[in-house]
Short mmCIF file of C-alpha atoms in Angstrom, two decimals:
data_model
loop_
_atom_site.label_atom_id
_atom_site.label_comp_id
_atom_site.label_asym_id
_atom_site.label_seq_id
_atom_site.Cartn_x
_atom_site.Cartn_y
_atom_site.Cartn_z
CA UNK A 1270 -95.00 -130.55 -76.92
CA UNK A 1271 -91.86 -132.35 -75.86
CA UNK A 1272 -91.92 -130.46 -72.55
CA UNK A 1273 -95.53 -131.38 -71.96
CA UNK A 1274 -94.93 -135.08 -72.60
CA UNK A 1275 -91.85 -135.05 -70.40
CA UNK A 1276 -93.75 -133.31 -67.62
CA UNK A 1277 -96.62 -135.80 -67.71
CA UNK A 1278 -94.37 -138.85 -68.01
CA UNK A 1279 -92.18 -137.74 -65.14
CA UNK A 1280 -95.17 -137.27 -62.88
CA UNK A 1281 -96.45 -140.75 -63.68
CA UNK A 1282 -93.40 -142.95 -63.29
CA UNK A 1283 -91.42 -144.29 -60.36
CA UNK A 1284 -88.11 -143.42 -62.02
CA UNK A 1285 -88.44 -139.91 -63.44
CA UNK A 1286 -84.70 -139.71 -64.00
CA UNK A 1287 -85.03 -142.42 -66.65
CA UNK A 1288 -87.61 -140.57 -68.72
CA UNK A 1289 -86.29 -139.65 -72.18
CA UNK A 1290 -88.27 -137.67 -74.69
CA UNK A 1291 -87.21 -136.96 -78.27
CA UNK A 1292 -88.97 -135.03 -80.95
CA UNK A 1293 -88.73 -136.25 -84.55
CA UNK A 1294 -90.30 -134.84 -87.68
CA UNK A 1295 -92.14 -137.41 -89.73
CA UNK A 1296 -93.66 -135.88 -92.82
CA UNK A 1297 -96.32 -133.43 -91.75
CA UNK A 1298 -96.37 -134.59 -88.19
CA UNK A 1299 -94.14 -134.28 -85.18
CA UNK A 1300 -93.47 -137.56 -83.43
CA UNK A 1301 -92.71 -137.35 -79.74
CA UNK A 1302 -90.85 -140.48 -78.70
CA UNK A 1303 -91.15 -141.38 -75.05
CA UNK A 1304 -88.80 -143.82 -73.35
CA UNK A 1305 -89.11 -144.84 -69.72
CA UNK A 1306 -87.55 -147.43 -67.42
CA UNK A 1307 -88.78 -150.94 -68.32
CA UNK A 1308 -90.79 -151.34 -65.13
CA UNK A 1309 -92.43 -147.94 -65.72
CA UNK A 1310 -93.70 -148.86 -69.16
CA UNK A 1311 -96.99 -150.08 -67.77
CA UNK A 1312 -97.43 -146.80 -65.91
CA UNK A 1313 -97.31 -144.64 -69.02
CA UNK A 1314 -99.42 -147.04 -71.07
CA UNK A 1315 -101.97 -148.10 -68.47
CA UNK A 1316 -104.45 -150.90 -68.58
CA UNK A 1317 -105.64 -151.35 -72.13
CA UNK A 1318 -103.69 -148.24 -73.02
CA UNK A 1319 -105.91 -145.97 -70.98
CA UNK A 1320 -103.15 -143.71 -69.76
CA UNK A 1321 -101.48 -143.50 -73.16
CA UNK A 1322 -104.80 -142.65 -74.71
CA UNK A 1323 -105.44 -139.96 -72.13
CA UNK A 1324 -102.02 -138.47 -72.83
CA UNK A 1325 -102.72 -138.44 -76.56
CA UNK A 1326 -106.02 -136.72 -75.90
CA UNK A 1327 -104.32 -134.04 -73.88
CA UNK A 1328 -101.60 -133.56 -76.47
CA UNK A 1329 -104.17 -133.17 -79.22
CA UNK A 1330 -105.99 -130.54 -77.19
CA UNK A 1331 -102.80 -128.68 -76.38
CA UNK A 1332 -101.81 -128.44 -80.05
CA UNK A 1333 -102.04 -124.87 -81.09
CA UNK A 1334 -102.16 -124.55 -84.83
CA UNK A 1335 -98.75 -126.10 -85.53
CA UNK A 1336 -98.23 -129.58 -86.87
CA UNK A 1337 -99.97 -132.61 -85.53
CA UNK A 1338 -98.20 -134.44 -82.74
CA UNK A 1339 -98.03 -138.20 -82.49
CA UNK A 1340 -96.98 -139.84 -79.24
CA UNK A 1341 -94.85 -142.94 -79.60
CA UNK A 1342 -94.04 -144.94 -76.51
CA UNK A 1343 -90.91 -147.00 -77.10
CA UNK A 1344 -89.51 -149.87 -75.10
CA UNK B 387 -109.68 -140.17 -98.53
CA UNK B 388 -113.20 -141.38 -99.01
CA UNK B 389 -115.82 -139.89 -96.76
CA UNK B 390 -117.68 -142.48 -94.80
CA UNK B 391 -121.18 -141.96 -93.53
CA UNK B 392 -122.29 -142.52 -89.99
CA UNK B 393 -125.62 -142.44 -88.35
CA UNK B 394 -126.90 -141.54 -84.95
CA UNK B 395 -129.74 -140.07 -83.01
CA UNK B 396 -127.88 -136.81 -82.98
CA UNK B 397 -124.61 -135.45 -84.29
CA UNK B 398 -122.83 -136.35 -81.06
CA UNK B 399 -123.86 -139.96 -81.30
CA UNK B 400 -123.01 -140.15 -84.99
CA UNK B 401 -119.58 -138.76 -84.19
CA UNK B 402 -119.16 -141.40 -81.51
CA UNK B 403 -119.89 -144.08 -84.06
CA UNK B 404 -117.51 -142.47 -86.52
CA UNK B 405 -114.72 -142.26 -83.95
CA UNK B 406 -115.17 -145.90 -83.09
CA UNK B 407 -115.29 -147.07 -86.68
CA UNK B 408 -112.36 -144.96 -87.82
CA UNK B 409 -110.36 -145.60 -84.69
CA UNK B 410 -109.46 -141.97 -84.02
CA UNK B 411 -110.10 -139.55 -81.19
CA UNK B 412 -113.41 -137.86 -81.59
CA UNK B 413 -112.16 -134.35 -81.77
CA UNK B 414 -109.83 -135.26 -84.59
CA UNK B 415 -112.86 -135.84 -86.74
CA UNK B 416 -114.25 -133.40 -89.19
CA UNK B 417 -117.85 -133.83 -90.22
CA UNK B 418 -120.67 -132.58 -92.35
CA UNK B 419 -124.29 -133.25 -91.65
CA UNK B 420 -125.84 -135.08 -94.61
CA UNK B 421 -129.33 -135.93 -93.43
CA UNK B 422 -131.23 -134.66 -90.47
CA UNK B 423 -134.61 -136.29 -89.97
CA UNK B 424 -137.08 -134.74 -87.63
CA UNK B 425 -139.22 -136.81 -85.34
CA UNK B 426 -142.91 -136.10 -85.20
CA UNK B 427 -142.58 -134.31 -81.89
CA UNK B 428 -140.05 -131.89 -83.24
CA UNK B 429 -136.89 -133.53 -81.95
CA UNK B 430 -134.26 -134.82 -84.32
CA UNK B 431 -134.61 -138.55 -84.65
CA UNK B 432 -131.86 -139.49 -87.02
CA UNK B 433 -128.76 -137.77 -88.26
CA UNK B 434 -126.42 -138.95 -90.95
CA UNK B 435 -123.01 -137.35 -91.14
CA UNK B 436 -119.97 -137.70 -93.31
CA UNK B 437 -116.87 -137.91 -91.16
CA UNK B 438 -113.19 -138.00 -91.83
CA UNK B 439 -110.03 -137.90 -89.82
CA UNK B 440 -108.88 -134.35 -89.91
CA UNK B 441 -105.22 -133.94 -90.49
CA UNK B 442 -103.65 -130.56 -90.86
CA UNK B 443 -101.39 -131.70 -93.65
CA UNK B 444 -104.31 -133.19 -95.49
CA UNK B 445 -106.78 -130.41 -95.55
CA UNK B 446 -107.40 -130.82 -99.25
CA UNK B 447 -109.47 -133.85 -98.34
CA UNK B 448 -111.79 -131.87 -96.19
CA UNK B 449 -114.67 -129.96 -97.63
CA UNK B 450 -113.60 -126.34 -97.82
CA UNK B 451 -116.39 -125.03 -95.65
CA UNK B 452 -115.29 -126.93 -92.65
CA UNK B 453 -112.76 -125.78 -90.12
CA UNK B 454 -111.97 -128.51 -87.62
CA UNK B 455 -112.62 -127.27 -84.11
CA UNK B 456 -109.75 -129.01 -82.44
CA UNK B 457 -107.10 -127.87 -84.85
CA UNK B 458 -108.19 -124.37 -85.56
CA UNK B 459 -106.51 -121.72 -83.47
CA UNK B 460 -108.45 -120.22 -80.62
CA UNK B 461 -109.95 -116.85 -81.28
CA UNK B 462 -107.58 -114.10 -80.38
CA UNK B 463 -109.74 -112.32 -77.86
CA UNK B 464 -110.44 -115.59 -76.11
CA UNK B 465 -106.77 -115.84 -75.33
CA UNK B 466 -106.50 -112.37 -73.89
CA UNK B 467 -104.99 -112.71 -70.53
CA UNK B 468 -107.44 -112.96 -67.79
CA UNK B 469 -106.56 -110.74 -64.88
CA UNK B 470 -104.80 -113.00 -62.47
CA UNK B 471 -106.05 -111.02 -59.53
CA UNK B 472 -102.92 -111.03 -57.40
CA UNK B 473 -103.47 -114.51 -56.10
CA UNK B 474 -100.70 -116.70 -54.89
CA UNK B 475 -99.69 -118.74 -57.88
CA UNK B 476 -97.51 -121.06 -55.89
CA UNK B 477 -94.26 -119.74 -57.32
CA UNK B 478 -95.04 -120.92 -60.80
CA UNK B 479 -94.25 -117.75 -62.62
CA UNK B 480 -90.62 -118.65 -63.16
CA UNK B 481 -91.67 -121.88 -64.77
CA UNK B 482 -94.11 -120.19 -67.02
CA UNK B 483 -91.47 -117.90 -68.45
CA UNK B 484 -89.07 -120.79 -68.93
CA UNK B 485 -91.49 -123.08 -70.71
CA UNK B 486 -93.03 -120.10 -72.37
CA UNK B 487 -96.52 -119.98 -73.66
CA UNK B 488 -95.73 -120.44 -77.29
CA UNK B 489 -97.06 -117.64 -79.36
CA UNK B 490 -99.23 -118.88 -82.11
CA UNK B 491 -99.01 -117.12 -85.41
CA UNK B 492 -102.15 -118.91 -86.54
CA UNK B 493 -104.04 -116.88 -84.03
CA UNK B 494 -104.24 -114.01 -86.46
CA UNK B 495 -106.15 -115.93 -89.07
CA UNK B 496 -109.69 -115.17 -90.02
CA UNK B 497 -112.41 -115.88 -87.49
CA UNK B 498 -114.12 -119.21 -87.69
CA UNK B 499 -117.49 -120.60 -86.73
CA UNK B 500 -118.06 -121.27 -83.08
CA UNK B 501 -117.19 -124.78 -82.00
CA UNK B 502 -117.59 -126.65 -78.73
CA UNK B 503 -113.98 -125.85 -77.93
CA UNK B 504 -114.76 -122.18 -77.98
CA UNK B 505 -117.68 -122.43 -75.69
CA UNK B 506 -117.11 -120.00 -72.92
CA UNK B 507 -118.04 -122.13 -70.01
CA UNK B 508 -118.83 -119.96 -67.06
CA UNK B 509 -117.14 -121.34 -63.99
CA UNK B 510 -117.31 -118.21 -61.93
CA UNK B 511 -114.24 -116.57 -60.46
CA UNK B 512 -111.50 -118.64 -58.92
CA UNK B 513 -111.93 -118.56 -55.15
CA UNK B 514 -108.95 -117.36 -53.15
CA UNK B 515 -106.58 -119.96 -51.82
CA UNK B 516 -107.26 -121.05 -48.26
CA UNK B 517 -104.93 -119.69 -45.62
CA UNK B 518 -103.56 -123.06 -44.68
CA UNK B 519 -103.70 -125.15 -47.78
CA UNK B 520 -102.87 -128.74 -46.77
CA UNK B 521 -99.58 -130.02 -48.19
CA UNK B 522 -101.10 -132.71 -50.41
CA UNK B 523 -103.78 -130.35 -51.72
CA UNK B 524 -101.13 -127.78 -52.55
CA UNK B 525 -98.82 -130.27 -54.19
CA UNK B 526 -101.61 -131.56 -56.37
CA UNK B 527 -102.93 -128.09 -57.20
CA UNK B 528 -99.50 -126.87 -58.25
CA UNK B 529 -99.08 -129.96 -60.42
CA UNK B 530 -102.47 -129.48 -62.06
CA UNK B 531 -101.96 -125.77 -62.70
CA UNK B 532 -98.50 -126.45 -64.05
CA UNK B 533 -100.02 -128.97 -66.45
CA UNK B 534 -102.66 -126.43 -67.55
CA UNK B 535 -99.93 -123.87 -68.22
CA UNK B 536 -97.95 -126.31 -70.29
CA UNK B 537 -101.04 -127.15 -72.32
CA UNK B 538 -101.67 -123.45 -72.84
CA UNK B 539 -104.97 -123.57 -70.97
CA UNK B 540 -106.04 -120.58 -68.89
CA UNK B 541 -107.29 -122.53 -65.93
CA UNK B 542 -106.88 -122.59 -62.16
CA UNK B 543 -107.57 -125.35 -59.69
CA UNK B 544 -108.73 -125.38 -56.10
CA UNK B 545 -108.16 -128.64 -54.30
CA UNK B 546 -109.73 -130.19 -51.23
CA UNK B 547 -108.03 -133.09 -49.59
CA UNK B 548 -110.73 -135.35 -48.20
CA UNK B 549 -110.48 -138.62 -46.31
CA UNK B 550 -110.67 -140.84 -49.37
CA UNK B 551 -110.89 -138.41 -52.21
CA UNK B 552 -108.92 -135.49 -53.48
CA UNK B 553 -111.47 -133.18 -55.05
CA UNK B 554 -110.29 -130.59 -57.50
CA UNK B 555 -112.49 -127.88 -58.92
CA UNK B 556 -111.35 -126.18 -62.06
CA UNK B 557 -111.97 -122.54 -62.86
CA UNK B 558 -111.13 -120.30 -65.76
CA UNK B 559 -111.95 -119.31 -69.27
CA UNK B 560 -110.69 -122.44 -71.02
CA UNK B 561 -113.08 -124.64 -69.05
CA UNK B 562 -115.10 -125.17 -72.24
CA UNK B 563 -112.16 -127.11 -73.71
CA UNK B 564 -112.37 -129.62 -70.90
CA UNK B 565 -116.13 -129.90 -71.31
CA UNK B 566 -116.24 -130.42 -75.06
CA UNK B 567 -117.49 -133.79 -76.26
CA UNK B 568 -119.03 -134.78 -72.95
CA UNK B 569 -115.94 -133.85 -71.03
CA UNK B 570 -113.58 -136.05 -72.96
CA UNK B 571 -110.61 -134.02 -71.85
CA UNK B 572 -111.80 -133.89 -68.24
CA UNK B 573 -111.85 -137.67 -68.24
CA UNK B 574 -108.38 -137.86 -69.74
CA UNK B 575 -107.07 -135.40 -67.16
CA UNK B 576 -108.64 -137.40 -64.39
CA UNK B 577 -107.08 -140.63 -65.65
CA UNK B 578 -103.65 -139.02 -65.76
CA UNK B 579 -104.10 -137.30 -62.41
CA UNK B 580 -105.04 -140.55 -60.73
CA UNK B 581 -101.88 -142.21 -62.04
CA UNK B 582 -99.45 -139.57 -60.84
CA UNK B 583 -97.01 -140.47 -58.13
CA UNK B 584 -98.41 -137.64 -55.98
CA UNK B 585 -101.85 -139.22 -55.98
CA UNK B 586 -100.78 -142.86 -56.01
CA UNK B 587 -98.63 -142.44 -52.93
CA UNK B 588 -101.51 -140.77 -51.09
CA UNK B 589 -103.69 -143.88 -51.51
CA UNK B 590 -106.62 -141.65 -52.51
CA UNK B 591 -108.41 -141.02 -55.76
CA UNK B 592 -108.85 -137.75 -57.56
CA UNK B 593 -112.14 -136.40 -58.76
CA UNK B 594 -112.14 -133.39 -61.03
CA UNK B 595 -115.12 -131.16 -61.46
CA UNK B 596 -115.83 -127.90 -63.13
CA UNK B 597 -118.97 -125.81 -62.90
CA UNK B 598 -121.93 -128.18 -62.69
CA UNK B 599 -120.22 -130.62 -65.02
CA UNK B 600 -120.66 -133.88 -63.06
CA UNK B 601 -124.18 -133.06 -62.00
CA UNK B 602 -125.18 -132.13 -65.55
CA UNK B 603 -123.58 -135.20 -67.00
CA UNK B 604 -125.50 -137.48 -64.65
CA UNK B 605 -128.71 -135.73 -65.68
CA UNK B 606 -127.83 -136.05 -69.37
CA UNK B 607 -127.03 -139.74 -69.06
CA UNK B 608 -130.23 -140.47 -67.19
CA UNK B 609 -132.21 -138.62 -69.81
CA UNK B 610 -130.45 -140.47 -72.62
CA UNK B 611 -131.09 -143.79 -70.86
CA UNK B 612 -134.80 -143.07 -70.44
CA UNK B 613 -135.21 -141.85 -74.01
CA UNK B 614 -133.50 -144.91 -75.39
CA UNK B 615 -135.56 -147.15 -73.12
CA UNK B 616 -138.70 -145.52 -74.49
CA UNK B 617 -137.55 -146.23 -78.04
CA UNK B 618 -136.80 -149.85 -77.14
CA UNK B 619 -140.23 -150.20 -75.60
CA UNK B 620 -141.76 -148.79 -78.74
CA UNK B 621 -140.14 -151.00 -81.35
CA UNK B 622 -139.18 -153.99 -79.20
CA UNK B 623 -135.59 -154.15 -80.39
CA UNK B 624 -132.56 -153.72 -78.22
CA UNK B 625 -130.40 -150.64 -78.62
CA UNK B 626 -126.82 -149.95 -77.63
CA UNK B 627 -125.77 -146.64 -76.14
CA UNK B 628 -122.43 -145.11 -77.16
CA UNK B 629 -119.28 -146.44 -75.45
CA UNK B 630 -119.00 -145.14 -71.90
CA UNK B 631 -116.71 -145.29 -68.92
CA UNK B 632 -117.57 -147.61 -66.02
CA UNK B 633 -118.93 -144.70 -63.97
CA UNK B 634 -121.18 -143.60 -66.80
CA UNK B 635 -122.41 -147.12 -67.48
CA UNK B 636 -123.28 -147.49 -63.84
CA UNK B 637 -125.40 -144.34 -64.00
CA UNK B 638 -127.30 -145.79 -66.96
CA UNK B 639 -127.79 -149.18 -65.29
CA UNK B 640 -129.10 -147.50 -62.14
CA UNK B 641 -131.40 -145.19 -64.07
CA UNK B 642 -133.19 -148.16 -65.63
CA UNK B 643 -132.92 -150.62 -62.76
CA UNK B 644 -136.57 -150.29 -61.84
CA UNK B 645 -137.88 -150.14 -65.37
CA UNK B 646 -140.51 -152.86 -65.82
CA UNK B 647 -140.10 -153.22 -69.58
CA UNK B 648 -136.40 -153.12 -70.29
CA UNK B 649 -133.22 -154.56 -68.89
CA UNK B 650 -129.67 -153.42 -69.33
CA UNK B 651 -126.37 -155.18 -69.75
CA UNK B 652 -122.89 -154.23 -70.88
CA UNK B 653 -121.42 -155.41 -74.11
CA UNK B 654 -117.89 -155.20 -75.47
CA UNK B 655 -114.53 -154.71 -73.90
CA UNK B 656 -112.36 -151.88 -72.76
CA UNK B 657 -113.05 -148.45 -74.24
CA UNK B 658 -115.79 -149.74 -76.41
CA UNK B 659 -117.85 -151.26 -73.66
CA UNK B 660 -121.38 -150.00 -73.99
CA UNK B 661 -124.69 -150.46 -72.31
CA UNK B 662 -127.33 -152.34 -74.25
CA UNK B 663 -130.95 -151.67 -73.42
CA UNK B 664 -133.12 -154.64 -74.32
CA UNK B 665 -136.77 -155.57 -73.84
CA UNK B 666 -137.17 -157.72 -70.75
CA UNK B 667 -136.87 -161.38 -71.65
CA UNK B 668 -139.09 -162.82 -68.94
CA UNK B 669 -142.69 -162.84 -70.05
CA UNK B 670 -141.86 -161.63 -73.51
CA UNK B 671 -143.81 -164.52 -75.05
CA UNK B 672 -147.04 -163.90 -73.16
CA UNK B 673 -146.37 -160.19 -72.60
CA UNK B 674 -148.12 -160.25 -69.27
CA UNK B 675 -148.98 -156.81 -67.99
CA UNK B 676 -148.95 -157.82 -64.32
CA UNK B 677 -145.70 -156.81 -62.70
#
């Protein structure tokens, strides 16, 4: 799931080299933490969180069995 | 976790209400139908469901009969590799082996009831790639197919680069996943696609389609609008349709623009903006039949 988030984030932003993705276990779930350059934050979140929501939708659909994945966008 | 009850004209609508009230994505909801009332013409008029947020670690909360569609593993045979038919895959095979399509041990579990996600949506065979695929079309197609691979979806794309629009048609056996819940995933994909640097720098917009998806959805929305308008006309009270995207709301507004008895307006903000169908205000006191 980390790869998927990294792939999407890198295709969205202006500074793909500053995309950082970490995977952390939190109880039953896997948290994917996404960090991008400050001026790219809006790109991965989108107006009213549209883009972030779309990413979460895609992640949920790509889950195969395994644990649930939560996307955290950090600044 | 307490089970809350939600109502709607059909299960889909009840689920929409549940998703909104619980603040979770629709396909993360599990549900049971509690009441299903039939209308006098045979159609279902009212459905009450119990819905809960389905969490894999929390399955004890869910009634044992239910297997959540989104979380259950795809049926094994559905994942059988489709013959790839010797097409040019744009040099993606190296990537596929690197990222690896994760093998899913859950796949061997017992079969489960059919769900929208499993719907085999017939898209027909993927057409061959054009001889001279334009650079932008190719770049976008490779991106899209790469994304499908990383999601584990067996899907192909064929892209046309128009003057203002990049149109992508999607083919393959996982198309049903994109179509589930009124194409929720298609919409998400389209949002992401439109924000990619590839598309942004082209100054165009992307439209995704799959089978007769767009056409069917327009038809469905128009039908829903007319049915709701008929109900409003009947009992004289305004009704709100489920939250919709701007494009969908526009279809509803247009469908009822020439309706003499009802008017439409949008209510709410952001994702939860919905169309309200209300009896026409003008002349409501004297209910004059002349147009």
